Coordinates of C-alpha atoms and ligand atoms in Angstrom, one line a residue:
X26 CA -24.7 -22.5 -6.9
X27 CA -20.8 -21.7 -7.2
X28 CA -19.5 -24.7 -6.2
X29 CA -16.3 -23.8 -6.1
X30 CA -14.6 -24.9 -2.7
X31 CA -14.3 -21.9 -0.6
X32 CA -10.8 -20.3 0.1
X33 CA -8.5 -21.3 3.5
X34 CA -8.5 -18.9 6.0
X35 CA -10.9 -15.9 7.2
X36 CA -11.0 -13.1 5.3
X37 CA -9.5 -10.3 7.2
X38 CA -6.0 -9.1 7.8
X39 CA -4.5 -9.8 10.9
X40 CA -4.4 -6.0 11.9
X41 CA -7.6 -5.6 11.5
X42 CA -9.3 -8.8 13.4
X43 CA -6.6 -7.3 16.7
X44 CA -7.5 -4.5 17.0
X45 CA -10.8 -2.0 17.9
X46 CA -12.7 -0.2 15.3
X47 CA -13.0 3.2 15.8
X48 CA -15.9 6.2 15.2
X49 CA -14.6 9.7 15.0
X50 CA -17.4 11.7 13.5
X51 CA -17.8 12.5 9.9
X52 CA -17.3 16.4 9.5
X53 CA -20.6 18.3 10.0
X54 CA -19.9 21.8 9.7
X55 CA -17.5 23.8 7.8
X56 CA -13.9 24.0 9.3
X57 CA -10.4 25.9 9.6
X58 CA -7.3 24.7 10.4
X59 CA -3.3 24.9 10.0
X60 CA -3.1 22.2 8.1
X61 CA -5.4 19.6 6.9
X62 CA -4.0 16.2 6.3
X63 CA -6.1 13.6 4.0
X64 CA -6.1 10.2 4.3
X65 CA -5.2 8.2 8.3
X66 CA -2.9 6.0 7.5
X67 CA 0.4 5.4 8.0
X68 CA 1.9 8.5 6.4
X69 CA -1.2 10.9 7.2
X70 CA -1.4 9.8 10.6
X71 CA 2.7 10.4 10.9
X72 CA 2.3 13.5 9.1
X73 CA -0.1 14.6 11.5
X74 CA 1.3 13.3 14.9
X75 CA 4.9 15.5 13.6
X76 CA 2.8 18.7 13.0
X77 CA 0.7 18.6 16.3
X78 CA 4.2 17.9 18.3
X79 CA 5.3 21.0 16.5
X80 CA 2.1 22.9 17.6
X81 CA 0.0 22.8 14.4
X82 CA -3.6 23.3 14.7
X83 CA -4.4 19.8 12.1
X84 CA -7.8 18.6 10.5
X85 CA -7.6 14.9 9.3
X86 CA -10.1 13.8 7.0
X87 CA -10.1 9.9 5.9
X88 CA -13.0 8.9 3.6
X89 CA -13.5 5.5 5.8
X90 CA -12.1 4.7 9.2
X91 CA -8.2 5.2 10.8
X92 CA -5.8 2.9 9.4
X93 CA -8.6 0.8 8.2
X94 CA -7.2 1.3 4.2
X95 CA -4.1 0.4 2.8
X96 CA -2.4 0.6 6.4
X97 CA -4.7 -1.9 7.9
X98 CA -3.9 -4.7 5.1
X99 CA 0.5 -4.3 5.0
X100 CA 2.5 -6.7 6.0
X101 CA 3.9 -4.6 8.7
X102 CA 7.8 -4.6 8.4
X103 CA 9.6 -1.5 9.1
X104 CA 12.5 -1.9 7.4
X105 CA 14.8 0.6 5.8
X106 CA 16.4 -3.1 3.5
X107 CA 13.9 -2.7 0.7
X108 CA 15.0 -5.7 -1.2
X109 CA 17.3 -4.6 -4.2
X110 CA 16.9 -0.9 -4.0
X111 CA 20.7 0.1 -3.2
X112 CA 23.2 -0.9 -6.3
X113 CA 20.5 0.6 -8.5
X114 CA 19.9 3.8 -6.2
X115 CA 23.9 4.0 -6.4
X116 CA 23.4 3.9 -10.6
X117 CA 20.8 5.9 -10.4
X118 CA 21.3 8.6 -7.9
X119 CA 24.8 8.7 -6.8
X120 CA 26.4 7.5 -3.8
X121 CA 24.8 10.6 -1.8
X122 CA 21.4 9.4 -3.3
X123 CA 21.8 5.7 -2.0
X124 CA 23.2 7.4 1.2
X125 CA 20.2 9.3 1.9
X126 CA 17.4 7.1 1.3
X127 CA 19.4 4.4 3.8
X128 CA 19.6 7.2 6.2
X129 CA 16.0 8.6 6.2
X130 CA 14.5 4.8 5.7
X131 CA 16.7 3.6 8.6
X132 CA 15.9 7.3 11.2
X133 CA 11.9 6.6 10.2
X134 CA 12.2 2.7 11.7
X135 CA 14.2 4.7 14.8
X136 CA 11.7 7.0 15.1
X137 CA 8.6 4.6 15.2
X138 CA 10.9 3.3 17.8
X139 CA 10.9 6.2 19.5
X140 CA 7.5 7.0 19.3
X141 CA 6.4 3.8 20.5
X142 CA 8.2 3.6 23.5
X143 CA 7.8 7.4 24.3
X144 CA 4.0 6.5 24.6
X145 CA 4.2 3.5 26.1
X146 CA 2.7 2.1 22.9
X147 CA 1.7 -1.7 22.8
X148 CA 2.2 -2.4 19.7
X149 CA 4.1 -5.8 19.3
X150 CA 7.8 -3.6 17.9
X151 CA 10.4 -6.5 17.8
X152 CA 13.5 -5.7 16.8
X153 CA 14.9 -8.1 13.7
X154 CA 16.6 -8.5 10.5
X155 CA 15.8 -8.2 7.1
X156 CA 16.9 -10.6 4.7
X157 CA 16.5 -10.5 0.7
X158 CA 17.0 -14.0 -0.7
X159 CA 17.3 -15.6 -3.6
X160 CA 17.3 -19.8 -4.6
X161 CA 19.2 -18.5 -7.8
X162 CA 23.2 -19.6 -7.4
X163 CA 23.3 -17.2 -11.0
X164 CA 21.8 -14.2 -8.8
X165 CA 25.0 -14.6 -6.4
X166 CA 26.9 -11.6 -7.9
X167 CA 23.8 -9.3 -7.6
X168 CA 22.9 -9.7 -3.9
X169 CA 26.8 -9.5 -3.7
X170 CA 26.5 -5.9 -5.3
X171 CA 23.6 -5.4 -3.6
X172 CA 25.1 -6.1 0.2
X173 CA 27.9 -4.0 -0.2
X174 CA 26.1 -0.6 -1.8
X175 CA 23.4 -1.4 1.6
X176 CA 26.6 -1.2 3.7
X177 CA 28.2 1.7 1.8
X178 CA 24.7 3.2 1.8
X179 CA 25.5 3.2 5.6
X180 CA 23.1 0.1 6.8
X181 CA 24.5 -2.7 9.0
X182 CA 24.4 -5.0 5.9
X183 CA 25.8 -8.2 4.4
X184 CA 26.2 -11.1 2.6
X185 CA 25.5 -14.5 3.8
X186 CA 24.7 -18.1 2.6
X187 CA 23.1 -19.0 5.9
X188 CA 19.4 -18.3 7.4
X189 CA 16.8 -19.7 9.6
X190 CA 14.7 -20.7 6.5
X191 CA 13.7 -24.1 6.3
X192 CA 15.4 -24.3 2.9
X193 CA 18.5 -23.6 1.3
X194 CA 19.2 -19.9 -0.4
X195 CA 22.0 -19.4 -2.9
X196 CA 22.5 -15.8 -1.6
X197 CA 21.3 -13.3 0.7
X198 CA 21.9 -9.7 1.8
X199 CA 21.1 -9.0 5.6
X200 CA 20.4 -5.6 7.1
X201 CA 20.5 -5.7 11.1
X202 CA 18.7 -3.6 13.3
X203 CA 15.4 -3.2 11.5
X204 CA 11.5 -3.9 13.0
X205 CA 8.7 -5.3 13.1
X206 CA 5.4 -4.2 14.5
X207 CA 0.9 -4.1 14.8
X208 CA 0.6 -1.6 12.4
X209 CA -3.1 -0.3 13.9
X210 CA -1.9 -0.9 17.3
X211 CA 0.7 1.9 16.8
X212 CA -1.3 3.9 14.9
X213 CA -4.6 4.2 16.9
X214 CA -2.4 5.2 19.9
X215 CA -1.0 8.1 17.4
X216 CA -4.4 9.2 16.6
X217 CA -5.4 9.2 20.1
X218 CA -2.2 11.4 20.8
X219 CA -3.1 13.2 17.9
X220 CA -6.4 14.6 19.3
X221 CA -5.3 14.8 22.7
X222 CA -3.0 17.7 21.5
X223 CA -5.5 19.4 20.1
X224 CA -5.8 17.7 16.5
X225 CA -9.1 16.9 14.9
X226 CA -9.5 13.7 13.2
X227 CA -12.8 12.8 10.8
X228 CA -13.4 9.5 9.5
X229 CA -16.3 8.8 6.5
X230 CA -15.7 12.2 5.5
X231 CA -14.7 12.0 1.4
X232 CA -13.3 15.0 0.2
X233 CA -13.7 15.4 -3.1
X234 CA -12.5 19.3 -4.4
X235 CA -9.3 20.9 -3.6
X236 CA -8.5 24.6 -4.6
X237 CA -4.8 25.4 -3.8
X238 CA -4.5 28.9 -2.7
X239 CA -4.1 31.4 0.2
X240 CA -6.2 29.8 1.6
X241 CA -6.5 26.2 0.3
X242 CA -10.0 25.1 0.0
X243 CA -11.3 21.5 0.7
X244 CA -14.7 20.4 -0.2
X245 CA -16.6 16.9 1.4
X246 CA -18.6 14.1 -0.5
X247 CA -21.3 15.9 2.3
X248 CA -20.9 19.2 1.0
X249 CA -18.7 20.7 4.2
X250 CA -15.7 23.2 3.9
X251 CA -12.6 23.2 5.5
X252 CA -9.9 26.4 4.6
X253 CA -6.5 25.7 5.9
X254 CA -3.2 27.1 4.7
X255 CA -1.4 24.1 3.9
X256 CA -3.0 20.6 2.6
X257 CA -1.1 17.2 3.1
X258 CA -3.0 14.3 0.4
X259 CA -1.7 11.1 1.9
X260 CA -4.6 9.1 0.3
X261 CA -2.3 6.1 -0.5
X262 CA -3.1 6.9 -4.7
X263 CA -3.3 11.0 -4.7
X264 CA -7.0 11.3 -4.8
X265 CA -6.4 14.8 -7.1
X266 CA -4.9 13.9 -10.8
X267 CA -3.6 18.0 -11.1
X268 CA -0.5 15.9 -10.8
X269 CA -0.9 13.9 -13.6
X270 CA 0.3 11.0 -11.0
X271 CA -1.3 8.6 -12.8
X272 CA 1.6 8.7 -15.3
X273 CA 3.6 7.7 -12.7
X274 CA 2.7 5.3 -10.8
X275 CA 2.0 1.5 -11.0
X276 CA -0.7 -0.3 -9.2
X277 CA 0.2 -3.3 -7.2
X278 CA -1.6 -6.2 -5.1
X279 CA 0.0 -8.7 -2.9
X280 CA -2.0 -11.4 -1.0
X281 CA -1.2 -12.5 2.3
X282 CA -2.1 -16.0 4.1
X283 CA -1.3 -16.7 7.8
X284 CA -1.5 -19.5 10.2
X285 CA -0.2 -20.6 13.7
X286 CA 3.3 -21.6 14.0
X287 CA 4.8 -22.8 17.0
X288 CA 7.6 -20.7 18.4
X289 CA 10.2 -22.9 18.3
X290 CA 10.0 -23.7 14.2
X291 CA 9.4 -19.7 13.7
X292 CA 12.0 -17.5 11.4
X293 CA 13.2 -15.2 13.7
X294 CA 13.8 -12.5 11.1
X295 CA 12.0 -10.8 8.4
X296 CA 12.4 -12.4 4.6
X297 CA 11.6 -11.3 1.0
X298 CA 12.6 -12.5 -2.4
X299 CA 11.4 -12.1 -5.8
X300 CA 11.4 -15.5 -6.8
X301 CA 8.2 -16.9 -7.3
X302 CA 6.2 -14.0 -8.0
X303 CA 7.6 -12.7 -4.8
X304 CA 7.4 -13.9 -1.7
X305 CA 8.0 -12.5 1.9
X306 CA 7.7 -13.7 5.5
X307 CA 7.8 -12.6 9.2
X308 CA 6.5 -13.5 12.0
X309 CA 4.1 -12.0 14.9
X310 CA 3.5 -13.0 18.6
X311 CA 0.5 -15.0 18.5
X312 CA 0.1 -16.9 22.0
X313 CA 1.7 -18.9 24.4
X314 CA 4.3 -21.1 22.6
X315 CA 3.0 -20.1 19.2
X316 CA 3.6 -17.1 16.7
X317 CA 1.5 -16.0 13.5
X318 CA 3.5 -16.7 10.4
X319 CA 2.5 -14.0 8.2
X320 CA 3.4 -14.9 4.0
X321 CA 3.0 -12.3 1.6
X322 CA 3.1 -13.1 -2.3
X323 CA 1.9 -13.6 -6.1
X324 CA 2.6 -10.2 -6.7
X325 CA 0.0 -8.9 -9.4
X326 CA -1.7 -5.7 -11.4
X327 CA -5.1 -5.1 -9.9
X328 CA -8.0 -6.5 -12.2
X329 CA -5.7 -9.1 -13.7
X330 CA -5.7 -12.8 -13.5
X331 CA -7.0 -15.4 -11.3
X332 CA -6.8 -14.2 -7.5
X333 CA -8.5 -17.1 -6.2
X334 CA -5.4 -19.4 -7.8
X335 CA -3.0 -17.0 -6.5
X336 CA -4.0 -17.7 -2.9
X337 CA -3.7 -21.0 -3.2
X338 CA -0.6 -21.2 -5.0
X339 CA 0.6 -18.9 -2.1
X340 CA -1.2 -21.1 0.8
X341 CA -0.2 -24.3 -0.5
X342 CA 3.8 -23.0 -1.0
X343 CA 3.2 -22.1 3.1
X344 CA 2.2 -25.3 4.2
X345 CA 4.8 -26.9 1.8
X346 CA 8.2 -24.8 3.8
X347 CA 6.6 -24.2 7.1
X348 CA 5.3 -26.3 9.9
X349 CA 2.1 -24.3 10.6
X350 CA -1.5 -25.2 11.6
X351 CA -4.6 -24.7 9.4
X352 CA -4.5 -21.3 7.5
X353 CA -6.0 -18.8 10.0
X354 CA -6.3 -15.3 8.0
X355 CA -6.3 -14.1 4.4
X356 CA -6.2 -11.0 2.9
X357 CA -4.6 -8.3 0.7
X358 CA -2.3 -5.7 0.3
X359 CA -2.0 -2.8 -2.4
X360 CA 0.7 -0.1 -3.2
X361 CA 2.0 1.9 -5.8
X362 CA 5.5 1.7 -7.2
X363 CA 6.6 4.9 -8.6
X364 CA 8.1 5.2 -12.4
X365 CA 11.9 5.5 -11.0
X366 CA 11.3 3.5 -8.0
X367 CA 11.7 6.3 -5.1
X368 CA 9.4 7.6 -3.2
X369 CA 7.1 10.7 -4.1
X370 CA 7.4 13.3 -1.2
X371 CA 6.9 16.9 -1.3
X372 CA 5.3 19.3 -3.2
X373 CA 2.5 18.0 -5.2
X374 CA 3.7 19.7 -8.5
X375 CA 5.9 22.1 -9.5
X376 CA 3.5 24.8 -8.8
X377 CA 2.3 23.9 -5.9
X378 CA 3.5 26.3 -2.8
X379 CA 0.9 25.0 -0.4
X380 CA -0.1 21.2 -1.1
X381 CA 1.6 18.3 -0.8
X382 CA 1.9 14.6 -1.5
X383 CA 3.1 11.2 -0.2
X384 CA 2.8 8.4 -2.3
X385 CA 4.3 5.8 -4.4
X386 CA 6.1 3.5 -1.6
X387 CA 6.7 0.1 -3.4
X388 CA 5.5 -2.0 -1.4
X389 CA 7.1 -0.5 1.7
X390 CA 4.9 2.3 3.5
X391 CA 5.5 1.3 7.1
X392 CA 8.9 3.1 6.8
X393 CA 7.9 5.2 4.2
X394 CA 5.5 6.5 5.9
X395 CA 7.0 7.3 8.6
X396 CA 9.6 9.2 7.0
X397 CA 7.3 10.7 4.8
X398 CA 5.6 12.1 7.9
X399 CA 9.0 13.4 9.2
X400 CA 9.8 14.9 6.0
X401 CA 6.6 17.1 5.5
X402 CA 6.4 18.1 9.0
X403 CA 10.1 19.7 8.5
X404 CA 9.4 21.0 5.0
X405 CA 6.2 23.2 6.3
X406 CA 7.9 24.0 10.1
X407 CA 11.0 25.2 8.1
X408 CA 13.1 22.5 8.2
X409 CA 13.7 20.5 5.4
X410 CA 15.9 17.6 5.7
X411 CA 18.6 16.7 3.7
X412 CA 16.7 13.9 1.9
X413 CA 14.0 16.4 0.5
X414 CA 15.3 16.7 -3.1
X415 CA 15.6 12.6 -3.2
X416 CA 12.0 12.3 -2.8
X417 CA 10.6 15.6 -4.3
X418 CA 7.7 14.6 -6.8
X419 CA 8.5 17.6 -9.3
X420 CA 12.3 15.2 -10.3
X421 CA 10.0 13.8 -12.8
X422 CA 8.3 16.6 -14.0
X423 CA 12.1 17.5 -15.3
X424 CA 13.5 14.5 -16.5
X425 CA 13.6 12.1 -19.2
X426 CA 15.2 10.3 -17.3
X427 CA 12.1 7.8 -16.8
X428 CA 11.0 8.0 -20.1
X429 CA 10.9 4.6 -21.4
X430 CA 9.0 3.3 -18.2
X431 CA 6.5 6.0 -18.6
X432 CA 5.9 5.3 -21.7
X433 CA 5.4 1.6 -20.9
X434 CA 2.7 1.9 -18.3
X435 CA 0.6 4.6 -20.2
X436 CA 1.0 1.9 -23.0
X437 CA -0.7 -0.8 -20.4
X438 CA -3.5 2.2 -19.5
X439 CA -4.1 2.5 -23.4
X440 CA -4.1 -1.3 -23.7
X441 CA -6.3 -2.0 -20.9
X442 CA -8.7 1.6 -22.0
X443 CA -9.3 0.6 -25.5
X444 CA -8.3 -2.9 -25.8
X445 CA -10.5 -3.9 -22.9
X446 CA -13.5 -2.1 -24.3
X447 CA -12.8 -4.4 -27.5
X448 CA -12.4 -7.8 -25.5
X449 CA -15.0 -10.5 -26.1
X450 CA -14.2 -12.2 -22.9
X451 CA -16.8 -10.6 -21.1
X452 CA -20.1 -12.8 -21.3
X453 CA -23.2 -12.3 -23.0
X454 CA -26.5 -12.2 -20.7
X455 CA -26.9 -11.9 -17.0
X456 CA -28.0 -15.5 -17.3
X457 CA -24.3 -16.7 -17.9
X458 CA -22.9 -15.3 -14.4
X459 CA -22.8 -18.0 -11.8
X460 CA -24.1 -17.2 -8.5
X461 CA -21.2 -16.3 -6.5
X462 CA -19.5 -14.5 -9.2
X463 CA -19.7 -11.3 -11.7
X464 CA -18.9 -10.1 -15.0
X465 CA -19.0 -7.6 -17.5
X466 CA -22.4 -7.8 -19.7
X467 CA -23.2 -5.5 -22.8
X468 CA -26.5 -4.2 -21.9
X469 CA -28.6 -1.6 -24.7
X470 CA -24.9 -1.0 -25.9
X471 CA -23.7 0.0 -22.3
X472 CA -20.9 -2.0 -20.3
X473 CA -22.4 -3.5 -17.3
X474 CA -20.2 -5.2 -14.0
X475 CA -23.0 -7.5 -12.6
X476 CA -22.6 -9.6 -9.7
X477 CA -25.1 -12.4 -8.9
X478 CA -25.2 -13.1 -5.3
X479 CA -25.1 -16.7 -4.1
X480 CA -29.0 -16.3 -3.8
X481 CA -28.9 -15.1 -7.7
X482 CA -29.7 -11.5 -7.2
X483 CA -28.1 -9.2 -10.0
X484 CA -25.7 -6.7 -8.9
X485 CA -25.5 -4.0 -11.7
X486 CA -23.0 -1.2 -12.0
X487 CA -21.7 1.1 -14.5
X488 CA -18.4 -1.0 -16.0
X489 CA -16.6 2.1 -16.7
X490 CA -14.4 3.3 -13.8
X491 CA -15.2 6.3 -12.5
X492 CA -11.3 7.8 -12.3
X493 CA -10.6 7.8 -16.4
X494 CA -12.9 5.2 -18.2
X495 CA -11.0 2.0 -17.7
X496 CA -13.4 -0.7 -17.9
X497 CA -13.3 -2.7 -14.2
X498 CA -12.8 -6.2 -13.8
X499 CA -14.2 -8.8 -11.3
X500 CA -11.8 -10.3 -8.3
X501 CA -14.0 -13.3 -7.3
X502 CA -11.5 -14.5 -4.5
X503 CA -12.1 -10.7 -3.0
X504 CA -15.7 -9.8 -4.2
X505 CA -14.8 -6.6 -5.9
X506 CA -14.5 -4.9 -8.7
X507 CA -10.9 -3.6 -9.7
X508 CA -9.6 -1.2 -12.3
X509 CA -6.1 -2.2 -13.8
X510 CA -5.3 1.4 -14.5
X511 CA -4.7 3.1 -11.3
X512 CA -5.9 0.3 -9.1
X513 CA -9.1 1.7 -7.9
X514 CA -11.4 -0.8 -5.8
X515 CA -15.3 -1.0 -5.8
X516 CA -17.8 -3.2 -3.7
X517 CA -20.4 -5.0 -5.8
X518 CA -22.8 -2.2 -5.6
X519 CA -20.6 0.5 -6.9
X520 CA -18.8 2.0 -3.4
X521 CA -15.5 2.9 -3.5
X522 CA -13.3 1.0 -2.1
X523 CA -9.8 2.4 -3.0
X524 CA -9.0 5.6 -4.7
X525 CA -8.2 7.4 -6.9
X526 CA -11.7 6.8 -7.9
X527 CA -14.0 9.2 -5.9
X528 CA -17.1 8.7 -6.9
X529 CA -19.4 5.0 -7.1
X530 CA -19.9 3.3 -10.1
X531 CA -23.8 4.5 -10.7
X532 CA -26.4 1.4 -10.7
X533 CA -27.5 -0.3 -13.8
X534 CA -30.8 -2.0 -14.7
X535 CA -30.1 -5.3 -16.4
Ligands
FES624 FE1 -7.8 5.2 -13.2 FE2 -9.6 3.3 -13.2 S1 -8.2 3.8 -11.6 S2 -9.1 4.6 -14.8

């Protein structure tokens, strides 16, 4: 038996245990439309909601269920204050950069706003404000920096000593006016809205080939078609490498723990630092004289490290500030951080005319999604904002000026390709797995990921990842199987969870 004590909390997100599944069909027949959009999340689901306002005919196709991925797992803040993104953006991009990424961050959290209250959407938006923090008195002159390039970036920011924290901070910026909201509350109204005007939205529907052209050509894990002249791929990790994304982009997991707090000892705003492997907090409306206090932390590269001591480290640091009741939920989140730290938005490489790509939000695709959703709507109706160039893809197709961190993450791809195939960590029979857990076993010279189920039963998969060869590792706290390369996800028989993996990891006899 695993005997280890089992984790606080249930394991769900918040978003998801609040709100109704749903059960569009799976595409049947072969298909034409304006544009097709893949992947219902956040930006997809924006993306599509823009183009159907605009009188697009729009096919989405999400390989599981609306805003059930990624988007069903945030922490929910719609924020344009992404903690230290403005001195650097200033360094990096110019003053008009900075500028622009404030002003489209800040006019996606308006328009959600909008949106929302347009449509009479329940969706629990409360106005707030963002604070990054730090404990660190020798961090004062950053947040200082930091503060005033927000508020010359053209955000209601500053710098203060003094929060609603139950413990002192050596500095702080503050942004005013941003949001919080139910992410699938929002976003199952917008799919509703979405078909009501005429969209089409299939969920379990995989696609798995894409032929740009005149027209583009989409093919399904089911073997449907659909042609459309333009093709969104808002699959959180671009599901198609023609990119060469990969290069570009850094996995990232966050967990999350939550638990009852009562109104009165809530933060009212929204809070992030990096200290301690990062932590953020905010709060959601929970019942009569109590709110959820949601914690987001312990940072980490998908497939690495000890998850199950990561919750706890994060639970126990939440019952040690905060005067909550027993943990209630747990669960995860995963983005990708792009090489240069904006955005990637637009054209999905330089010779792309008729596909497109969202991706690479840090952390912070509530907004970025949003305005990713703005931003391709205009670019294909004709009207690209000002902000397009900021967030076009193809800037690092030209540059150099990314080099170094390029080179650094390829280097942790090689390290983790070869050197994990090397590793002697893995163990040696089937025998050796404890029931409850998994790991990798060298079967007749072939890398197996077995799971044993608490009953014993072997679960055997190919150990190789089916994106580009990684070997996967096992996340006991989550039950999965996770590649450190590009951060794909698989269940213990081999389904994919998270992309850009398409296909299962085949079965294995051990
Ligand atoms: Fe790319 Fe596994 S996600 S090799």
């Amino acid at each position: 038996m695993n005997t280890r004590d089992a984790l606080p909390g249930m394991a769900e997100s918040y978003w998801m245990d609040t709100a109704p599944g749903t059960t569009w069909p799976a595409l049947g027949t072969d298909t034409t439309a304006d544009v097709v959009v893949i992947g219902a999340g956040m930006a997809g689901l924006s993306t599509a909601w823009e183009l159907t306002a605009a009188g697009r005919s729009v096919v989405v196709l999400e390989a599981d269920r609306v805003a059930a991925g990624v988007t069903g797992y945030t922490t929910a803040k719609l924020t344009a204050a992404h903690s230290l993104v403005y001195d650097r953006l200033r360094r990096t991009r110019g003053r008009d950069g900075a500028r622009q990424y404030a002003r489209s961050q800040q006019a996606a959290v308006e328009r959600v706003a909008a949106v929302a209250a347009e449509l009479g959407i329940d969706c629990d938006f409360e106005r707030s404000s963002a604070l990054t923090f730090t404990t660190d008195r020798k961090e004062r002159a950053t947040f200082e920096a930091e503060a005033e390039a927000a508020s010359e970036a053209g955000l209601d920011a500053g710098f203060v000593t003094e929060t609603d924290l139950p413990f002192a901070v050596a500095a702080a910026v503050r942004v005013d006016h941003q949001a919080q909201f139910h992410p699938r509350k929002y976003l199952l109204a917008l799919a509703r809205q979405i078909t009501a005007r005429g969209g089409v939205i299939h969920e379990r529907t995989r696609v798995t080939g894409l032929t740009e052209g005149s027209p583009c050509r989409l093919t399904t894990e089911r073997g449907t078609t659909v042609t459309a002249q333009e093709v969104v791929v808002a699959t959180h990790y671009p599901v198609f490498d023609r990119g060469l994304h990969f290069a570009r982009l850094s996995p990232n997991r966050e967990l999350v723990v939550a638990a009852p707090v009562p109104a009165s000892e809530a933060p009212e705003h929204m809070y992030i630092t990096d200290d301690m492997g990062k932590r953020s907090v905010r709060t959601a409306p929970l019942d009569e004289g109590r709110r959820l206090l949601i914690v987001t932390g312990e940072s980490f590269t998908p497939g690495t490290g000890d998850t199950r001591e990561r919750y706890l480290r994060l639970d126990a640091w939440m019952h040690e500030h905060f005067p909550v009741a027993a943990t209630a939920y747990r669960w995860a989140a995963q983005d990708n951080q792009a090489s240069d730290g904006v955005p990637l938005v637009g054209p999905y490489h330089p010779g792309s005319r008729h596909v497109y790509v969202a991706t690479g939000f840090g952390g912070w695709g509530m907004s970025g999604g949003a305005m990713a959703g703005q931003l391709l709507a205009s670019t294909l109706t004709g009207e690209e904002p000002e902000w397009a160039g900021l967030y076009d893809p193809r800037r690092l197709w030209s540059t150099v000026r990314e080099g170094a961190t390029l080179l650094k993450q390829q280097a942790d791809v090689a390290r983790h390709f070869v050197g994990d195939r090397l590793k002697t960590t893995h163990v040696d029979s089937v025998a050796e797995i404890a029931p409850g857990s998994g790991a990798v076993v060298r079967v007749e010279g072939r890398r197996c990921a077995v799971y044993r189920d608490e009953d014993g039963t072997a679960h055997a998969v190919s150990a190789r990842c089916t994106h580009l060869g990684c070997l996967v590792a096992f996340n006991e706290a989550e039950t999965a199987w996770e590649c450190p390369c590009h951060g794909s996800r698989f269940g213990i028989d081999g389904e994919v969870l998270h992309g850009p993996a398409l296909r299962p990891l085949p079965p294995r006899e051990v």
